[in-house]
C-alpha cells in the first residue's frame, strides 16, 4: 500500500495485492485492524468480480500465522488541517484601463495546495490572455481592465486530497461619460438683426456604463448673433433719351445699382429699358399711307380684344359674388376637399358648394352680452346667415352638426364619418375625450371636460359666409406613438383638432396641460405637428420663435397655449439640457372600496401631472370599484437616470404586516421618462391579523435613487365607505358657439380694438394693455399682427374663461387712461 493523505473524519482506502490463495491482513501501528473484535478481510471473488467479506476471530489468526507470514512495507496515513482560506479575493469597482489586484491566500495543507483562478467558472490562462498575471504569491493581476473583464472571479485551491473555492469576488468595470465634439453653430434664428444660434454635444464619447459618472456641464449652448439684413435693390436715375431713330422711336435706360441687391435682397422690380415714339418733326418719314392704315387697323383690333376680356372678367366676378354668402362646408367636404399644402386634392370641385336656393335668409337675433349676464336685452344685432339653429349657442353641452343638409347630434355618427377618411383613421372611436361643434365667423370654443384641453376659435377666424364643423380630441399614447430620441420626453397630451386644411383668417388658441418644471434654462422644448403623411415635424422651438411662422406658443407654469393658423395634431416634446431638468409627476393612491378578507391592497399610481391622465386613471379605478384614499401629491422626477422607489413603513406591527418580500418596489427610470406609458402603478399587499382591524396608519415613502424623496402619512378606516371623487359625468365634450363662448361681447370687443390698435405717442395703447395684463413678453408676436389688441383679448379669453372678470378688465382700461373704458357700459340698444 502507498502513503495516503486524508482529511479528518473522511474515509481512506489502502490497497494491497498478493499471489492468489493468499490471505491478506492489515496491522495499524503493530495492532491487528479489527472491528467489533473481529478482523476484516475484503477480497474480490475472481469468478464474479464482486467484493466478498469474511470475518475471522483473533484466535484464528494466532493459529494460522504460525504457518508463516510475509509483511509488506509500511504505508503512512497523515491527517490534514481544516481547509479554510486565510484571505479571499474582494470585489471591486474600477475604471476602464485601470490595474486590478485580487489577493488570495489558500489554506495550509499537506501537500501544499495549488492555486488557479476562474472567471465566471472558466479557468483563466495567462498564456492565452497576457492581460492576466498570476504572481508568485498566488495573487491575480488584471493589467488593464476592459469591459469584458466585468465578471465574478474565484480563487481555487486544490491538492491530491481535496479542492476548495473561495467566495466569488465581483469586478465591475465602469466607464465615465465623455463629451463628444460640439456641432457647428446653427443658422441665426433672425433673418435680420439680433437673434440666437445654438450648438450641441452629446455624452457619447464614451457613453456612461455600469454606473459611471455622467458628463458634467451642458449639452447645449446658445449664443447671440446678428444677421445681416437683406438689401433690396434700387433703380438709378433714367439716362437721357437717345436720338430719334429711323423707326421713329427713342430709348433711355437705368440700372439696379442704388443700391445693389445683397444678402438675399430682392432685385429691382420693373423695366430697365424704356422706348418712346418720336414726334413727327423728329422722325424721319419713311412710312407711306398704306402703312399708316395698317397701324390704325391693328390698334382698333387690340382695343376690341381688351374690351371683350374686360366684359368676361366682370361676368365671372359677379357670378362668384352671388354664391359667396351661401358656401357651407361640412365635415364631409372638409375631410375630402381640404388637403395640406403641397398636396393637390383629388376632388377639387368639392371645395365649394353652390348655394341652396331653397334656403331662406333671415337675421340672427340674440344677445351679445357676456354669457354670465342673465339679464334681458331688447336690442338685437343682425347678421345675414342661413336659416336654422346652427348659429345658436350650444347650451347645456348639446352638440349640433350639419351634414348633407341635416342636423344631427349623434357623436358616434360624427366620429364614424371622420374615421372613414384616410387622415382620420387614427382618431379614437369613443366620444369620452372628443368635442365637436359647428361654427361661423362669430367663433366659439370646444372643451374636453376634466382634461385641461380646449380650443378657442376667435371671432372673424372663420371667413364670413363659411360654416365649419370642427372637432377636438385627446389621443392615447398607446394608439399613437411619437418617435422620441435621446433625452426627449413627452410633456403634454397628443391633441388633434380639425379637420386639417380649413381656411382660417386668424390663429386659433389650443390650450393643453404640460408636466415640465417650467425652467426654460433646463429644457429645449419643441412643438411637434403631424403632417398628412403621418410624419411628426418640429414646427416651433421655445425661445426661438419666428413671428413670420404660423405658430406661436406661450408656456405657463402648468399650461401651454398654442396659436395656430392651421389645425392638425400637436404635442409638446422636451429634451433635457442637464440633469437638473425635471418632470412633474402626480402620485395618486387608491384602495378597494370594500374589503372582506384579511388582505388589503393599496395601489400607487405614478403619472404625468396633467389633467387628462388623471381623468383616465379615475375612470379606470371607477370601473375597478376603487376609492381615493388620499389627496394627489406632486413629485419632481429628475433626468438623473435613477429609478423611482416606493415603500411603506411604520405600520402597527400588532395589527398589520406587509406581504412584500423586498423592502421596496422600483419603477425603472426609462419607463417613466420616455412617456410611452403616461401612468404606471405598483400594488402594496398588506395583511391584517384580525378581521376586526379597520384602522390603518402608515408612511408612504417615494424617492429617486441617490436623490431627494417625499414621505406621506396615511391614516384612514378601511371599513368606512367614502364617496368617490366626483367628476363631470357628461360623456362627451362641450361646445359653445357665438357670443356665449366669450366673456367680452362682440361689439364691445370691436370698440376696444379700434381704440387701442392705433399707436399713441405716450404708449397708452395695446402695448400698455399687454403690460397691465402681464403679457408684455409677447410684444413682438402681438406687433406682427394686423390687430394686436384682438390677439391680446383672445389670449385673455383663453386664460380666463372660467375665472374672467369683466370689471377687472374695465379697471385695466381705466388705468390706461382711456375714456373708452366706459365702453363696458354700452346700452342694450347698442348690443
Coordinates of C-alpha atoms in Angstrom, one line a residue, residues 244-780:
X244 CA -34.8 109.6 -82.7
X245 CA -34.0 106.6 -84.9
X246 CA -35.3 105.6 -88.3
X247 CA -38.0 103.5 -86.7
X248 CA -39.5 106.7 -85.1
X249 CA -38.5 105.6 -81.5
X250 CA -36.1 106.8 -78.9
X251 CA -34.7 105.0 -75.9
X252 CA -33.5 105.5 -72.3
X253 CA -32.2 103.1 -69.7
X254 CA -31.5 102.7 -65.9
X255 CA -29.6 100.3 -63.7
X256 CA -30.3 98.4 -60.4
X257 CA -27.3 99.9 -58.6
X258 CA -28.7 102.3 -56.0
X259 CA -28.2 100.1 -54.0
X260 CA -27.2 96.8 -55.4
X261 CA -29.3 93.9 -54.1
X262 CA -27.4 91.9 -51.5
X263 CA -27.7 89.3 -48.7
X264 CA -30.7 87.7 -50.3
X265 CA -32.4 91.0 -51.0
X266 CA -34.9 91.5 -53.8
X267 CA -34.0 92.6 -57.3
X268 CA -35.4 95.8 -58.7
X269 CA -39.0 95.5 -60.0
X270 CA -39.8 97.0 -63.3
X271 CA -38.1 97.5 -66.7
X272 CA -34.6 98.8 -67.2
X273 CA -35.1 99.9 -70.8
X274 CA -37.9 102.3 -72.0
X275 CA -38.8 103.3 -75.5
X276 CA -41.0 106.2 -76.8
X277 CA -42.3 107.2 -80.3
X278 CA -40.8 110.3 -81.7
X279 CA -42.7 113.3 -82.7
X280 CA -43.4 113.9 -86.4
X281 CA -40.8 116.7 -86.5
X282 CA -38.0 114.5 -85.2
X283 CA -39.0 111.3 -87.0
X284 CA -37.6 110.5 -90.5
X285 CA -40.8 110.0 -92.6
X286 CA -40.2 106.6 -94.2
X287 CA -43.7 105.1 -94.0
X288 CA -46.3 105.7 -96.7
X289 CA -50.1 106.0 -96.4
X290 CA -50.7 102.2 -96.7
X291 CA -48.6 101.5 -93.6
X292 CA -50.5 104.2 -91.6
X293 CA -53.8 102.5 -92.4
X294 CA -52.4 99.1 -91.2
X295 CA -51.2 100.7 -88.0
X296 CA -54.7 102.1 -87.2
X297 CA -56.4 98.8 -88.0
X298 CA -54.1 97.0 -85.6
X299 CA -54.8 99.5 -82.8
X300 CA -58.6 99.1 -83.2
X301 CA -58.3 95.3 -83.1
X302 CA -56.3 95.4 -79.9
X303 CA -58.9 97.7 -78.3
X304 CA -61.7 95.3 -79.2
X305 CA -59.9 92.3 -77.7
X306 CA -59.3 94.2 -74.4
X307 CA -63.0 95.2 -74.2
X308 CA -64.1 91.6 -74.6
X309 CA -61.7 90.3 -72.0
X310 CA -62.9 93.0 -69.5
X311 CA -66.6 92.0 -70.1
X312 CA -65.8 88.3 -69.4
X313 CA -63.9 89.2 -66.2
X314 CA -66.8 91.3 -64.9
X315 CA -69.4 88.5 -65.6
X316 CA -67.3 85.8 -63.8
X317 CA -66.7 88.1 -60.8
X318 CA -70.5 88.8 -60.5
X319 CA -71.3 85.1 -60.7
X320 CA -68.8 84.2 -57.9
X321 CA -70.0 87.1 -55.7
X322 CA -73.6 85.9 -56.0
X323 CA -72.7 82.5 -54.5
X324 CA -70.1 83.7 -51.9
X325 CA -72.5 84.0 -48.9
X326 CA -74.1 80.6 -49.4
X327 CA -70.9 78.5 -49.2
X328 CA -71.3 75.9 -46.5
X329 CA -68.5 73.5 -45.7
X330 CA -69.4 70.5 -43.5
X331 CA -67.0 67.8 -42.3
X332 CA -67.5 65.5 -45.2
X333 CA -66.4 68.3 -47.5
X334 CA -63.5 69.4 -45.4
X335 CA -62.1 66.0 -44.9
X336 CA -62.0 65.3 -48.7
X337 CA -61.7 68.7 -50.2
X338 CA -59.2 70.4 -48.0
X339 CA -55.7 69.0 -48.2
X340 CA -52.4 70.1 -46.6
X341 CA -50.3 72.5 -48.6
X342 CA -48.3 70.9 -51.3
X343 CA -50.8 68.1 -51.9
X344 CA -53.2 68.5 -54.8
X345 CA -56.7 67.4 -53.8
X346 CA -58.2 64.7 -55.9
X347 CA -61.7 66.2 -55.8
X348 CA -61.0 69.9 -56.1
X349 CA -64.6 70.5 -57.2
X350 CA -65.7 69.7 -53.6
X351 CA -64.0 72.7 -52.2
X352 CA -67.1 74.9 -52.9
X353 CA -70.7 74.1 -52.5
X354 CA -73.2 76.0 -54.7
X355 CA -75.8 77.9 -52.6
X356 CA -79.1 76.2 -51.8
X357 CA -81.7 78.4 -53.4
X358 CA -84.4 76.8 -51.3
X359 CA -82.9 78.0 -48.1
X360 CA -84.2 81.4 -47.0
X361 CA -82.1 84.1 -45.4
X362 CA -83.1 85.6 -42.1
X363 CA -81.4 87.7 -39.4
X364 CA -79.7 86.2 -36.4
X365 CA -81.2 87.7 -33.2
X366 CA -79.5 87.2 -29.9
X367 CA -77.8 89.0 -27.1
X368 CA -74.2 89.9 -27.4
X369 CA -73.7 90.4 -23.7
X370 CA -71.4 88.2 -21.6
X371 CA -72.6 84.7 -21.2
X372 CA -72.6 85.2 -17.4
X373 CA -75.1 88.1 -17.7
X374 CA -78.5 86.7 -17.1
X375 CA -80.5 90.0 -17.7
X376 CA -82.7 90.5 -20.7
X377 CA -81.8 92.8 -23.5
X378 CA -84.1 94.4 -26.1
X379 CA -81.5 95.3 -28.7
X380 CA -80.5 92.9 -31.4
X381 CA -77.6 92.6 -33.8
X382 CA -78.4 91.4 -37.3
X383 CA -76.2 89.3 -39.4
X384 CA -77.0 87.7 -42.7
X385 CA -76.9 83.9 -42.3
X386 CA -78.7 80.8 -43.5
X387 CA -81.9 79.9 -41.6
X388 CA -81.6 77.2 -38.9
X389 CA -80.3 76.6 -35.4
X390 CA -76.6 76.3 -36.4
X391 CA -75.7 79.7 -35.2
X392 CA -77.5 79.4 -31.8
X393 CA -75.2 78.9 -28.8
X394 CA -74.9 75.2 -28.0
X395 CA -76.4 75.4 -24.5
X396 CA -76.0 72.8 -21.8
X397 CA -73.3 70.9 -23.6
X398 CA -75.5 70.0 -26.6
X399 CA -73.8 69.5 -29.9
X400 CA -75.3 70.1 -33.4
X401 CA -73.6 69.3 -36.7
X402 CA -74.6 70.0 -40.3
X403 CA -74.1 67.0 -42.6
X404 CA -75.6 66.8 -46.1
X405 CA -78.2 69.4 -45.2
X406 CA -79.4 67.6 -42.0
X407 CA -78.7 68.5 -38.4
X408 CA -77.6 65.7 -36.1
X409 CA -76.3 65.5 -32.6
X410 CA -75.0 61.9 -32.5
X411 CA -71.3 61.9 -31.5
X412 CA -70.8 58.3 -32.6
X413 CA -72.1 59.1 -36.1
X414 CA -69.8 62.1 -36.3
X415 CA -66.7 60.1 -35.3
X416 CA -67.6 57.3 -37.7
X417 CA -67.8 59.7 -40.6
X418 CA -64.4 61.2 -39.7
X419 CA -62.7 57.8 -39.2
X420 CA -63.7 56.7 -42.7
X421 CA -61.4 59.3 -44.2
X422 CA -57.7 58.4 -44.7
X423 CA -56.2 61.1 -42.4
X424 CA -58.6 60.3 -39.5
X425 CA -58.1 56.5 -39.2
X426 CA -56.1 57.1 -36.1
X427 CA -58.8 59.1 -34.3
X428 CA -60.4 57.3 -31.3
X429 CA -63.9 56.0 -31.9
X430 CA -65.1 56.7 -28.3
X431 CA -66.6 60.1 -27.6
X432 CA -65.4 60.4 -24.0
X433 CA -62.4 62.5 -25.0
X434 CA -63.9 64.3 -28.0
X435 CA -65.7 67.5 -28.5
X436 CA -67.1 69.0 -31.7
X437 CA -69.5 71.7 -33.0
X438 CA -70.4 73.9 -35.9
X439 CA -69.1 77.5 -36.1
X440 CA -69.3 80.5 -38.3
X441 CA -67.5 83.9 -38.2
X442 CA -68.6 84.6 -34.7
X443 CA -66.3 81.9 -33.4
X444 CA -66.7 79.7 -30.4
X445 CA -65.0 77.3 -28.0
X446 CA -64.5 73.5 -27.8
X447 CA -63.7 71.9 -24.4
X448 CA -63.0 68.3 -23.3
X449 CA -64.1 68.3 -19.7
X450 CA -61.6 67.5 -16.9
X451 CA -58.6 67.3 -19.2
X452 CA -57.5 70.9 -19.4
X453 CA -57.8 70.7 -23.2
X454 CA -59.7 73.4 -25.1
X455 CA -59.7 75.1 -28.5
X456 CA -60.7 78.8 -28.8
X457 CA -61.9 79.9 -32.2
X458 CA -61.8 83.8 -32.1
X459 CA -64.4 86.0 -33.9
X460 CA -63.5 86.5 -37.5
X461 CA -61.2 83.5 -37.6
X462 CA -63.7 81.7 -39.9
X463 CA -64.3 83.7 -43.1
X464 CA -67.8 85.3 -43.3
X465 CA -70.2 83.1 -45.3
X466 CA -68.5 79.9 -44.1
X467 CA -69.7 77.3 -41.6
X468 CA -67.2 74.8 -40.4
X469 CA -67.7 71.5 -38.5
X470 CA -64.7 71.4 -36.1
X471 CA -63.7 68.7 -33.7
X472 CA -61.2 68.4 -30.8
X473 CA -59.9 65.1 -29.4
X474 CA -57.3 63.8 -27.0
X475 CA -55.3 60.8 -28.3
X476 CA -54.0 58.0 -26.2
X477 CA -50.2 57.4 -26.4
X478 CA -50.7 53.6 -26.9
X479 CA -52.8 54.4 -30.0
X480 CA -50.3 56.9 -31.5
X481 CA -46.6 56.6 -30.6
X482 CA -44.3 59.6 -31.0
X483 CA -40.7 58.9 -32.2
X484 CA -38.6 60.2 -29.2
X485 CA -34.8 60.1 -29.3
X486 CA -32.0 60.8 -26.7
X487 CA -33.2 62.7 -23.7
X488 CA -36.5 63.6 -25.2
X489 CA -39.7 63.0 -23.2
X490 CA -43.4 63.7 -23.9
X491 CA -44.6 66.7 -21.8
X492 CA -48.2 67.0 -23.0
X493 CA -51.1 65.0 -24.3
X494 CA -51.4 64.4 -28.0
X495 CA -54.2 66.6 -29.2
X496 CA -56.0 66.5 -32.6
X497 CA -58.1 69.4 -33.9
X498 CA -59.5 69.7 -37.3
X499 CA -60.3 69.0 -40.0
X500 CA -56.9 70.0 -41.3
X501 CA -56.8 72.3 -44.3
X502 CA -59.7 74.6 -43.4
X503 CA -59.1 78.2 -44.2
X504 CA -58.6 80.4 -41.2
X505 CA -58.0 84.2 -41.3
X506 CA -56.8 84.4 -37.7
X507 CA -55.0 81.9 -35.4
X508 CA -56.9 79.7 -33.0
X509 CA -55.7 79.1 -29.5
X510 CA -55.2 75.4 -28.4
X511 CA -54.8 75.1 -24.6
X512 CA -53.4 71.9 -23.0
X513 CA -51.5 70.9 -19.8
X514 CA -47.8 70.1 -19.7
X515 CA -45.7 68.5 -17.0
X516 CA -42.3 70.2 -17.2
X517 CA -40.9 72.1 -14.3
X518 CA -41.2 75.4 -16.3
X519 CA -37.5 76.2 -16.0
X520 CA -36.5 77.1 -19.6
X521 CA -32.8 77.0 -18.9
X522 CA -33.1 73.2 -18.3
X523 CA -35.1 72.3 -21.3
X524 CA -35.2 72.5 -25.1
X525 CA -39.0 72.3 -25.7
X526 CA -40.4 71.7 -29.2
X527 CA -43.9 71.9 -30.6
X528 CA -44.4 68.9 -32.9
X529 CA -47.1 68.6 -35.6
X530 CA -48.0 65.5 -37.6
X531 CA -48.2 66.1 -41.3
X532 CA -50.6 64.5 -43.8
X533 CA -48.2 61.6 -44.4
X534 CA -48.1 60.8 -40.7
X535 CA -44.6 62.1 -40.1
X536 CA -44.0 64.2 -37.0
X537 CA -42.2 67.5 -37.7
X538 CA -40.8 70.2 -35.4
X539 CA -42.8 73.4 -36.1
X540 CA -41.6 75.5 -33.2
X541 CA -38.7 75.7 -30.8
X542 CA -39.4 77.5 -27.5
X543 CA -37.4 80.7 -27.1
X544 CA -36.5 80.7 -30.8
X545 CA -39.9 81.6 -32.3
X546 CA -40.1 83.5 -35.6
X547 CA -43.0 85.9 -35.8
X548 CA -43.3 85.1 -39.5
X549 CA -44.2 81.4 -38.7
X550 CA -47.9 80.3 -38.5
X551 CA -47.3 79.0 -35.0
X552 CA -46.6 80.7 -31.6
X553 CA -46.6 79.2 -28.1
X554 CA -47.0 80.7 -24.6
X555 CA -45.7 78.3 -21.9
X556 CA -47.2 79.0 -18.5
X557 CA -46.5 77.2 -15.2
X558 CA -48.8 74.2 -16.0
X559 CA -50.4 75.1 -19.3
X560 CA -49.3 75.5 -22.9
X561 CA -51.2 77.8 -25.3
X562 CA -50.6 77.3 -29.0
X563 CA -51.5 80.0 -31.5
X564 CA -52.0 78.2 -34.8
X565 CA -53.4 79.3 -38.2
X566 CA -53.6 75.6 -39.2
X567 CA -55.5 72.8 -37.5
X568 CA -53.9 69.4 -37.0
X569 CA -52.3 67.0 -34.5
X570 CA -50.0 68.6 -31.9
X571 CA -47.9 67.6 -28.9
X572 CA -45.2 69.1 -26.7
X573 CA -41.8 67.3 -26.5
X574 CA -39.0 68.3 -24.2
X575 CA -35.3 67.5 -24.3
X576 CA -33.4 67.9 -21.1
X577 CA -30.3 70.1 -21.3
X578 CA -28.8 69.0 -18.0
X579 CA -29.6 66.7 -15.1
X580 CA -31.5 69.4 -13.2
X581 CA -34.4 69.1 -15.7
X582 CA -37.4 67.6 -14.0
X583 CA -40.9 66.4 -14.9
X584 CA -43.8 66.9 -12.6
X585 CA -45.3 63.5 -11.6
X586 CA -48.6 63.1 -9.8
X587 CA -48.9 60.4 -7.2
X588 CA -52.4 59.1 -6.6
X589 CA -53.3 56.3 -4.1
X590 CA -56.3 54.0 -4.4
X591 CA -57.6 51.0 -2.5
X592 CA -60.6 48.7 -2.6
X593 CA -63.8 50.3 -1.6
X594 CA -64.9 47.2 0.3
X595 CA -62.6 44.6 1.9
X596 CA -64.0 41.4 3.5
X597 CA -60.7 39.4 3.6
X598 CA -57.5 39.7 5.6
X599 CA -55.6 41.0 2.6
X600 CA -55.8 44.7 1.7
X601 CA -54.3 46.3 -1.4
X602 CA -53.1 49.8 -1.9
X603 CA -52.4 50.9 -5.5
X604 CA -50.0 53.8 -6.0
X605 CA -50.2 55.4 -9.5
X606 CA -47.3 57.4 -10.8
X607 CA -48.4 59.6 -13.8
X608 CA -47.6 62.8 -15.7
X609 CA -49.1 65.8 -13.8
X610 CA -51.7 66.6 -16.4
X611 CA -55.5 66.5 -16.1
X612 CA -56.1 64.2 -19.0
X613 CA -54.0 61.3 -17.5
X614 CA -55.7 61.8 -14.1
X615 CA -59.1 61.6 -15.7
X616 CA -58.1 58.3 -17.4
X617 CA -56.9 56.8 -14.2
X618 CA -60.1 57.9 -12.3
X619 CA -62.3 56.3 -15.0
X620 CA -60.3 53.1 -14.8
X621 CA -60.5 53.0 -11.0
X622 CA -64.2 53.7 -11.1
X623 CA -64.6 50.5 -13.2
X624 CA -62.5 48.6 -10.7
X625 CA -64.5 49.8 -7.8
X626 CA -61.6 51.6 -6.1
X627 CA -61.7 54.6 -3.9
X628 CA -59.3 57.5 -3.5
X629 CA -57.6 57.3 -0.1
X630 CA -55.5 60.5 -0.1
X631 CA -55.1 63.8 -1.9
X632 CA -52.8 63.6 -5.0
X633 CA -49.2 64.6 -4.4
X634 CA -46.7 66.2 -6.9
X635 CA -43.2 64.9 -7.2
X636 CA -40.3 66.3 -9.3
X637 CA -38.7 63.5 -11.3
X638 CA -35.2 64.5 -12.5
X639 CA -33.3 63.3 -15.5
X640 CA -30.6 61.6 -13.5
X641 CA -31.0 58.0 -14.9
X642 CA -32.1 56.8 -11.4
X643 CA -35.1 54.7 -10.8
X644 CA -38.1 55.6 -8.6
X645 CA -38.5 53.6 -5.4
X646 CA -41.6 53.3 -3.2
X647 CA -42.0 51.7 0.2
X648 CA -44.5 51.6 3.1
X649 CA -43.2 52.0 6.7
X650 CA -44.4 52.5 10.3
X651 CA -47.4 50.2 10.2
X652 CA -48.7 49.0 13.6
X653 CA -47.0 45.6 13.8
X654 CA -49.6 44.3 16.3
X655 CA -52.3 44.6 13.6
X656 CA -50.7 44.7 10.2
X657 CA -47.9 43.2 8.2
X658 CA -46.6 43.6 4.7
X659 CA -46.6 40.7 2.3
X660 CA -44.0 42.3 0.1
X661 CA -40.8 40.2 0.1
X662 CA -38.5 43.1 -0.7
X663 CA -38.1 46.3 1.3
X664 CA -39.3 48.5 -1.6
X665 CA -40.8 48.5 -5.1
X666 CA -39.0 50.1 -8.0
X667 CA -40.1 51.7 -11.3
X668 CA -37.4 51.9 -13.9
X669 CA -36.3 55.4 -15.0
X670 CA -36.9 54.9 -18.7
X671 CA -40.4 53.6 -18.2
X672 CA -41.3 57.0 -16.7
X673 CA -39.1 59.2 -18.8
X674 CA -39.8 58.0 -22.3
X675 CA -43.6 58.7 -22.0
X676 CA -44.7 55.6 -23.8
X677 CA -46.9 54.8 -20.7
X678 CA -48.2 58.0 -19.2
X679 CA -49.2 56.3 -16.0
X680 CA -47.6 53.4 -14.1
X681 CA -48.6 51.8 -10.8
X682 CA -47.4 49.3 -8.2
X683 CA -49.5 47.5 -5.6
X684 CA -48.7 47.0 -1.9
X685 CA -50.4 44.0 -0.5
X686 CA -51.0 44.3 3.3
X687 CA -52.4 41.7 5.7
X688 CA -54.4 42.5 8.8
X689 CA -54.1 39.9 11.6
X690 CA -57.7 40.2 12.6
X691 CA -60.9 40.9 10.5
X692 CA -62.0 43.4 13.2
X693 CA -59.0 45.7 12.4
X694 CA -60.1 48.6 10.4
X695 CA -57.8 51.5 11.2
X696 CA -54.6 51.7 9.1
X697 CA -51.8 54.2 9.7
X698 CA -48.5 54.2 7.8
X699 CA -45.9 56.2 5.9
X700 CA -45.6 56.0 2.2
X701 CA -42.0 57.0 1.1
X702 CA -41.3 57.8 -2.6
X703 CA -37.8 58.8 -3.7
X704 CA -35.5 58.7 -6.7
X705 CA -32.3 56.6 -6.1
X706 CA -29.5 58.9 -4.9
X707 CA -31.9 61.8 -4.8
X708 CA -34.4 63.6 -2.6
X709 CA -37.7 62.0 -1.7
X710 CA -41.0 62.6 -0.1
X711 CA -42.9 60.9 2.7
X712 CA -46.7 61.0 3.0
X713 CA -48.7 60.0 6.1
X714 CA -51.7 57.8 5.6
X715 CA -54.5 57.4 8.2
X716 CA -57.9 56.0 7.2
X717 CA -60.5 53.5 8.0
X718 CA -60.8 50.7 5.5
X719 CA -64.4 49.9 6.6
X720 CA -65.6 53.4 6.1
X721 CA -67.5 54.0 2.9
X722 CA -66.1 57.1 1.2
X723 CA -67.6 58.8 -1.7
X724 CA -65.5 58.6 -4.9
X725 CA -64.1 61.8 -6.2
X726 CA -66.8 63.4 -8.2
X727 CA -66.1 64.2 -11.8
X728 CA -68.1 65.5 -14.7
X729 CA -70.3 62.6 -15.8
X730 CA -71.0 64.1 -19.2
X731 CA -69.6 61.5 -21.5
X732 CA -69.0 64.0 -24.4
X733 CA -67.2 67.3 -24.7
X734 CA -68.8 70.7 -24.5
X735 CA -69.1 73.2 -27.4
X736 CA -70.1 76.9 -27.2
X737 CA -70.8 78.8 -30.4
X738 CA -71.1 82.5 -30.9
X739 CA -71.3 85.1 -28.2
X740 CA -71.9 82.6 -25.4
X741 CA -68.3 81.3 -25.8
X742 CA -66.7 84.6 -24.8
X743 CA -66.5 86.8 -21.8
X744 CA -66.3 90.0 -23.8
X745 CA -69.4 90.8 -26.0
X746 CA -68.6 91.1 -29.7
X747 CA -69.4 94.8 -30.2
X748 CA -67.5 95.8 -27.1
X749 CA -64.5 93.8 -28.3
X750 CA -64.6 95.7 -31.6
X751 CA -64.6 99.0 -29.7
X752 CA -61.6 98.0 -27.6
X753 CA -59.7 97.0 -30.7
X754 CA -60.4 100.2 -32.6
X755 CA -59.5 102.2 -29.5
X756 CA -56.1 100.6 -28.7
X757 CA -54.8 99.4 -32.1
X758 CA -53.8 102.9 -33.1
X759 CA -50.4 103.7 -31.6
X760 CA -50.2 106.6 -29.1
X761 CA -47.1 108.7 -28.5
X762 CA -47.4 108.3 -24.8
X763 CA -47.8 104.5 -25.1
X764 CA -51.4 104.4 -23.9
X765 CA -52.4 101.8 -26.5
X766 CA -52.3 98.0 -26.9
X767 CA -48.7 97.9 -25.5
X768 CA -49.8 99.2 -22.1
X769 CA -52.7 96.8 -22.1
X770 CA -50.4 93.9 -22.6
X771 CA -48.1 95.2 -19.9
X772 CA -51.0 95.5 -17.4
X773 CA -52.2 92.0 -18.2
X774 CA -48.7 90.7 -17.8
X775 CA -48.4 89.6 -21.4
X776 CA -45.6 92.0 -22.4
X777 CA -43.1 89.2 -23.1
X778 CA -45.1 88.5 -26.3
X779 CA -44.9 92.1 -27.6
X780 CA -43.1 91.1 -30.8

